[in-house]
C-alpha positions as a printed NumPy array, in Angstrom:
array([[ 31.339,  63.472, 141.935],
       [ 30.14 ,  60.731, 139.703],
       [ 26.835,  61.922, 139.68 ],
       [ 27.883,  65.475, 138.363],
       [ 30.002,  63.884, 136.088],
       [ 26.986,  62.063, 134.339],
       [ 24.926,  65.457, 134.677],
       [ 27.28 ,  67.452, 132.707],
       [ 27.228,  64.547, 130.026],
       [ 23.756,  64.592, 129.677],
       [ 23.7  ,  68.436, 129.151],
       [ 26.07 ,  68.386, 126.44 ],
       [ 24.179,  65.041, 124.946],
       [ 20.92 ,  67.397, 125.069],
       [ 22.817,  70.654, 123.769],
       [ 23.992,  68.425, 120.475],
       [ 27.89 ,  68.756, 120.954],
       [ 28.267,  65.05 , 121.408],
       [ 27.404,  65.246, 117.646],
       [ 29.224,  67.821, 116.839],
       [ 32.369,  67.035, 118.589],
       [ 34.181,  65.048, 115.957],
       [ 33.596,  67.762, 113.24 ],
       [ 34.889,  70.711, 115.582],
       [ 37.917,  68.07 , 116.23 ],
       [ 38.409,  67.5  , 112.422],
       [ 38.337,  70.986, 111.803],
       [ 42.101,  72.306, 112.474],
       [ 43.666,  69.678, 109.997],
       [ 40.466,  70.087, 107.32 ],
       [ 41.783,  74.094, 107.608],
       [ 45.167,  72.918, 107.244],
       [ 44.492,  70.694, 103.738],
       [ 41.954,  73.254, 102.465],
       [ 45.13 ,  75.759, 103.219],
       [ 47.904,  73.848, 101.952],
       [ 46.114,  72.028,  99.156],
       [ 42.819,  72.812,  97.971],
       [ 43.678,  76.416,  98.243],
       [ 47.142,  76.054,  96.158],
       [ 45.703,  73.57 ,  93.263],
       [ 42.527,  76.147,  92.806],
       [ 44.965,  79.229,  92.756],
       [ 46.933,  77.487,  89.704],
       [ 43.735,  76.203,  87.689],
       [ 42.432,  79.728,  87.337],
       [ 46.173,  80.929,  87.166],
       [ 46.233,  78.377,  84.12 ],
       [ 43.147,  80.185,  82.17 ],
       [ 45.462,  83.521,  82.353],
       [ 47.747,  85.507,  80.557],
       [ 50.606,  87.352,  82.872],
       [ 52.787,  90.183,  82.24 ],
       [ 55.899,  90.346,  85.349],
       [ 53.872,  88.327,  87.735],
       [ 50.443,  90.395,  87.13 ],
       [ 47.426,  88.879,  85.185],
       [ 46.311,  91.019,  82.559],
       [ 43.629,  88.811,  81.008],
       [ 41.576,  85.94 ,  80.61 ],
       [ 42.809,  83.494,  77.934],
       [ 40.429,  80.26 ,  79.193],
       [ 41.901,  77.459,  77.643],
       [ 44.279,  78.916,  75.359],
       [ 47.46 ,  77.493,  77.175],
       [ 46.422,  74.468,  77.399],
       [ 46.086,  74.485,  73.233],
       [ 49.459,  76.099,  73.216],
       [ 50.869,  73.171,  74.729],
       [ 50.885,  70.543,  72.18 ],
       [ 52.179,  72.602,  69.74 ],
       [ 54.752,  73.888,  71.375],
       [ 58.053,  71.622,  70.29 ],
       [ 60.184,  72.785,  72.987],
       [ 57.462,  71.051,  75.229],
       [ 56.822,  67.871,  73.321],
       [ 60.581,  67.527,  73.708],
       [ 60.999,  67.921,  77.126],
       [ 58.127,  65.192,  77.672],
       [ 60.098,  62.935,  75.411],
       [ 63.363,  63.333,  77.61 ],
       [ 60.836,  62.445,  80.768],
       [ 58.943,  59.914,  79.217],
       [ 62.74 ,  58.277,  78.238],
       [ 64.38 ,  59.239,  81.597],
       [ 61.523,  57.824,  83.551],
       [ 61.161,  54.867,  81.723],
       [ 65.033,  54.043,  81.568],
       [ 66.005,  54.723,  85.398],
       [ 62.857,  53.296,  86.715],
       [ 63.32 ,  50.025,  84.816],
       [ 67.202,  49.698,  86.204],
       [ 65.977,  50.471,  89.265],
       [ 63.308,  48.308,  89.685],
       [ 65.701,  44.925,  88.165],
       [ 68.435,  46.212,  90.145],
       [ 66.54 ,  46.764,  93.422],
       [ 65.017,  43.084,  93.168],
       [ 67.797,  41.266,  92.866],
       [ 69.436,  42.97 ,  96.159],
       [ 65.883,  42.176,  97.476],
       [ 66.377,  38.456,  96.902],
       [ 70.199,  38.66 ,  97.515],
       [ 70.005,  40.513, 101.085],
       [ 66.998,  38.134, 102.161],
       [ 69.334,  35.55 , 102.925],
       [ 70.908,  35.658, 106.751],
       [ 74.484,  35.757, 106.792],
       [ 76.919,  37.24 , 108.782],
       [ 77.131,  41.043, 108.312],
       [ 73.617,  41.589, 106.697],
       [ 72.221,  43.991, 108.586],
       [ 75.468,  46.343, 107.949],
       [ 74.778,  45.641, 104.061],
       [ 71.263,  46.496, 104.417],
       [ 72.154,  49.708, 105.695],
       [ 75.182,  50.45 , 103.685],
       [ 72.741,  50.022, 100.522],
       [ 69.854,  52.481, 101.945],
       [ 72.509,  55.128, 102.551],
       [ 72.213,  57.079,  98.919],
       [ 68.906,  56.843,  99.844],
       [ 68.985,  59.34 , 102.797],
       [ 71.802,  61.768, 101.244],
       [ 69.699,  64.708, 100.063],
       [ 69.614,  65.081,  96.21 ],
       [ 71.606,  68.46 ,  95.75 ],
       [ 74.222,  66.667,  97.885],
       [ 74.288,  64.118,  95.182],
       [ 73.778,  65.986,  92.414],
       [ 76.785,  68.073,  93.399],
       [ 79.276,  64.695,  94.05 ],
       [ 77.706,  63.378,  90.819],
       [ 78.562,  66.95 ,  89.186],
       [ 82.939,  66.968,  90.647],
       [ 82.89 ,  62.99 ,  89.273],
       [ 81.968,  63.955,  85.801],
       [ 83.992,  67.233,  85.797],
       [ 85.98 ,  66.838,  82.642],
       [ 89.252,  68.908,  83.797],
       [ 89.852,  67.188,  87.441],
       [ 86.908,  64.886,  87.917],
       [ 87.225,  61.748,  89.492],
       [ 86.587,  59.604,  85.808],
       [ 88.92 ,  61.979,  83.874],
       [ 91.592,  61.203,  86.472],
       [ 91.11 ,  57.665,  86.069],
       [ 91.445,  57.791,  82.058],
       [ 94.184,  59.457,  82.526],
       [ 95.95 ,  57.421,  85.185],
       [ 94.833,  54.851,  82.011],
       [ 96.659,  56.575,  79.773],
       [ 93.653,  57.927,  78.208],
       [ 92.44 ,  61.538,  77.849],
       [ 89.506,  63.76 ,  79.633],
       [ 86.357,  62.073,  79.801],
       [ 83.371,  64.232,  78.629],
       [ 80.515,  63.193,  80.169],
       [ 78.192,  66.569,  80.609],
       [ 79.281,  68.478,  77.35 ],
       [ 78.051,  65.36 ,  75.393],
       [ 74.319,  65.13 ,  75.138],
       [ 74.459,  61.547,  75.074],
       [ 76.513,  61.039,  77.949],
       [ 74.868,  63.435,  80.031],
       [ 71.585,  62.091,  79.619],
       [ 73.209,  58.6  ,  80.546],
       [ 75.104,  60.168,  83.548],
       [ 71.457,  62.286,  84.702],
       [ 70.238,  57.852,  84.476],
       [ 73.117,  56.699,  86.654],
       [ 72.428,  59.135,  89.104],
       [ 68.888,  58.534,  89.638],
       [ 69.673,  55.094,  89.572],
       [ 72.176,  55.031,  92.091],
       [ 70.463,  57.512,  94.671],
       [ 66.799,  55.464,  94.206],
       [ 67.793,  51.634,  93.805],
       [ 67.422,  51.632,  97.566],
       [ 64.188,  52.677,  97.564],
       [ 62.92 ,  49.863,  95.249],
       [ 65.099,  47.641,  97.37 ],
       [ 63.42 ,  48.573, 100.575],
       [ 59.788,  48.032,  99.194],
       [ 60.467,  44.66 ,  97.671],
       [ 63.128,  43.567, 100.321],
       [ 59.589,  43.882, 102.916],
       [ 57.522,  41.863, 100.027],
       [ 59.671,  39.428, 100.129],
       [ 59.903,  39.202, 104.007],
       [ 56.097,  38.7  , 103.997],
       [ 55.988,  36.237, 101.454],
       [ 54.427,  32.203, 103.09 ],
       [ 57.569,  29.99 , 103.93 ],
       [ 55.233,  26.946, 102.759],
       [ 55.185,  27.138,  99.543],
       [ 59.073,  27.189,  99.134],
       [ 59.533,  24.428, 101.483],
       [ 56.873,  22.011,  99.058],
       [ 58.667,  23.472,  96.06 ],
       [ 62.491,  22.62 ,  97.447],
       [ 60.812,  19.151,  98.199],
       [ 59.885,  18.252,  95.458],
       [ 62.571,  19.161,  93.642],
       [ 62.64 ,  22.241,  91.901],
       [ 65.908,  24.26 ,  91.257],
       [ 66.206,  28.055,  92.236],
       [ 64.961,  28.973,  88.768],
       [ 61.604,  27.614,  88.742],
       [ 61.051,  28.121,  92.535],
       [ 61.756,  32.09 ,  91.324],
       [ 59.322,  32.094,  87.933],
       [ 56.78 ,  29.771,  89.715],
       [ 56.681,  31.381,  92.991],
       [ 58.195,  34.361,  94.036],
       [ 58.076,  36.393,  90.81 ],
       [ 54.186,  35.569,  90.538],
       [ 53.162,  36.464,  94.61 ],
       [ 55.712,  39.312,  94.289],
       [ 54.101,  41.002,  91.063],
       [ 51.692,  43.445,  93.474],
       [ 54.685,  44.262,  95.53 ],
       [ 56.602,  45.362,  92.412],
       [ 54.118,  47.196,  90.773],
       [ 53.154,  49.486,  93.701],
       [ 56.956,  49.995,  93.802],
       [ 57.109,  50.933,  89.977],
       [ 54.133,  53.283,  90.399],
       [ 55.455,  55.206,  93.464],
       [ 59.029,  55.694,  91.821],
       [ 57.641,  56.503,  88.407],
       [ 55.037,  59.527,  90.049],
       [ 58.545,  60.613,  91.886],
       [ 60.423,  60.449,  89.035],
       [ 57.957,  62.77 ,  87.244],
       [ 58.981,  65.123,  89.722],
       [ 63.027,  65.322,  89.314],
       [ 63.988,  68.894,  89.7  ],
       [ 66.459,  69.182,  92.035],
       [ 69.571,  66.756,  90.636],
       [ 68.747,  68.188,  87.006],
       [ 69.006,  71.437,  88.251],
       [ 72.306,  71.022,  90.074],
       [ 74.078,  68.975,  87.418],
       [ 73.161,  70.088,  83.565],
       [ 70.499,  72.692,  84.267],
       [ 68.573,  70.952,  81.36 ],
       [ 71.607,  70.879,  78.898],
       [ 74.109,  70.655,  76.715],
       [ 71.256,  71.732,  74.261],
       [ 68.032,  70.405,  75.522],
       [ 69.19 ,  66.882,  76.07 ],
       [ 68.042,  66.808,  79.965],
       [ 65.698,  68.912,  79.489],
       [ 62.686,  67.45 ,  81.99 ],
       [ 59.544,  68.851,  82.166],
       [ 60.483,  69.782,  85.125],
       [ 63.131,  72.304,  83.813],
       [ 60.979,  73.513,  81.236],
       [ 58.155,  74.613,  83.245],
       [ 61.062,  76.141,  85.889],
       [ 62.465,  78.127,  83.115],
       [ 58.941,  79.143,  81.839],
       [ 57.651,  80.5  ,  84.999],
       [ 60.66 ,  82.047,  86.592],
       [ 63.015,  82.545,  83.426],
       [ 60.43 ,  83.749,  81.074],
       [ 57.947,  85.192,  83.496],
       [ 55.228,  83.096,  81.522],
       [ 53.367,  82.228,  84.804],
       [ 50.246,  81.247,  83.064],
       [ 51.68 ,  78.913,  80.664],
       [ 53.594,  77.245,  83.143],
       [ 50.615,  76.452,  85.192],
       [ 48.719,  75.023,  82.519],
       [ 51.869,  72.826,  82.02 ],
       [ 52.142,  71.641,  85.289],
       [ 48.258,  71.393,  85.6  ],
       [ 48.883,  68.906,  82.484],
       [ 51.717,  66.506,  83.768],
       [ 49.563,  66.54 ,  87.02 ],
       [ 46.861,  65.058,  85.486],
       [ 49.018,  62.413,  83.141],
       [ 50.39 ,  61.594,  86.308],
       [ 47.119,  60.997,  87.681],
       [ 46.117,  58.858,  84.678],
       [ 49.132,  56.823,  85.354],
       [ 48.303,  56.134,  88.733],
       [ 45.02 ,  55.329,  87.914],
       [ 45.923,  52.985,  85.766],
       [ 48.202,  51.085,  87.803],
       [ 45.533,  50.897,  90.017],
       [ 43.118,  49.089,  87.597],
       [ 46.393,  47.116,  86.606],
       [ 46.563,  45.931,  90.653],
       [ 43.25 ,  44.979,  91.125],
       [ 43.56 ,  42.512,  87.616],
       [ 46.5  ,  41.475,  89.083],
       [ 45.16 ,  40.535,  92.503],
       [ 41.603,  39.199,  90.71 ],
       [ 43.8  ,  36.81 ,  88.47 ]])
């Protein structure tokens, strides 16, 4: 048995499918990415370099949309609101989400329930929260107009202002992605050398310095993969926007997002809006680029 066992291996060996055994192995999932995303990103760079008319290209326009693009206002705008969404709920997040890191790494009694109380708006899906988030703004019966008015006070408009409602759109991102900035730098922390601390508390040092000497400075890696991964998300926000404003009152939550939504499917300007998503895609990729360059000085200094 053994022997026919070895015979059949050395056929194979001398037919050449021992070499070509991994390749015919990789070759399900390599049809699967070429499918799903080679295919996909191809099919909207040359849909980018055409014009459309109801879903049909009618001509070649090469790089004509791109051009379009940055000097088109109602684009330039709806950047702005990213750029300033991004920057605001990311930020909040990522102070917010380190100081439950370095609150919850202490062992007390009923920590692991808090740990997974605070991953919980985490796991809700965002149209479920967009839609809570939508009844506690409602200015007629929502939950902060009934508290003004148990108050004393009157309704309180919060997505007919365009001010408030780009606040509110902030709160909710904040308060359904905290956790994830908490999870990332809660594990940091976990993995941070106990020896270190326990020469710092030694010789003396107080909980500030042991924080802006120590943790802060071996946690700076930790926290900016965490700031990268939310921001490239955040880029993304569709779904809450969608659910609660739709991009208004006016333009003020207007995401890019939105605009390309509204530009492809609204305005049947399919073209257009693949040149504008093939553009964030790539300032997106810059970004992340960038933060890489920005780890490895980190981890060289």
């Amino acid at each position: 048995m053994q022997s026919a066992t070895q015979a059949r291996k050395y056929r194979l060996r001398g037919a050449g499918l021992d070499l070509a055994l991994p390749y015919l192995m990789l070759a399900p999932g390599l049809t699967i990415v070429l499918g799903v995303l080679v295919y996909p990103l191809w099919d909207g760079l040359r849909a980018s370099t055409r014009a459309y008319r109801y879903g049909s290209p009618i001509s070649d326009v090469g790089l004509q949309n791109y051009v379009h693009l940055w000097s088109d206002a109602q684009f330039l705008n709806s950047l702005w609101v990213t750029v300033k969404f991004v920057a605001l709920s990311v930020s909040f997040e990522a102070v917010l989400g380190f100081a439950l890191a370095l609150f919850c790494l202490r062992e007390f009694r009923g920590i692991r329930l808090l740990r997974t109380v605070l991953i919980i708006p985490m796991v809700v899906t965002p149209v479920v929260v967009a839609i809570v988030f939508r009844l506690i703004y409602a200015s007629d019966a929502g939950m902060l107009t009934a508290l003004s008015q148990a108050m004393g006070g009157g309704g309180v408009q919060i997505l007919g202002n365009p001010l408030n409602a780009f606040i509110g759109l902030v709160v909710l991102d904040v308060w359904e992605w905290t956790p994830l900035m908490f999870l990332i730098l809660l594990a940091g922390l976990q993995s941070l050398p106990h020896e270190p601390f326990e020469a710092a508390r030694v010789d003396g040092a107080g909980a500030w310095r042991v924080f802006a000497d120590l943790t802060f400075p071996m946690m700076r890696p930790v926290l900016a993969v965490a700031i990268v991964l939310r921001t490239i998300d955040a880029f993304g926000t569709f779904d809450q926007v969608f659910v609660l404003t739709r991009g208004g009152p006016g333009e003020a939550t207007r995401l890019i997002s939105i605009y390309g939504y509204d530009t492809a499917f609204k305005f049947q300007q399919t073209g257009y809006a693949a040149a504008l998503f093939v553009t964030i895609g790539l300032v997106v990729l810059a970004l992340a680029f960038s933060a890489i360059r920005l780890l490895r000085r980190i981890d060289a200094s």
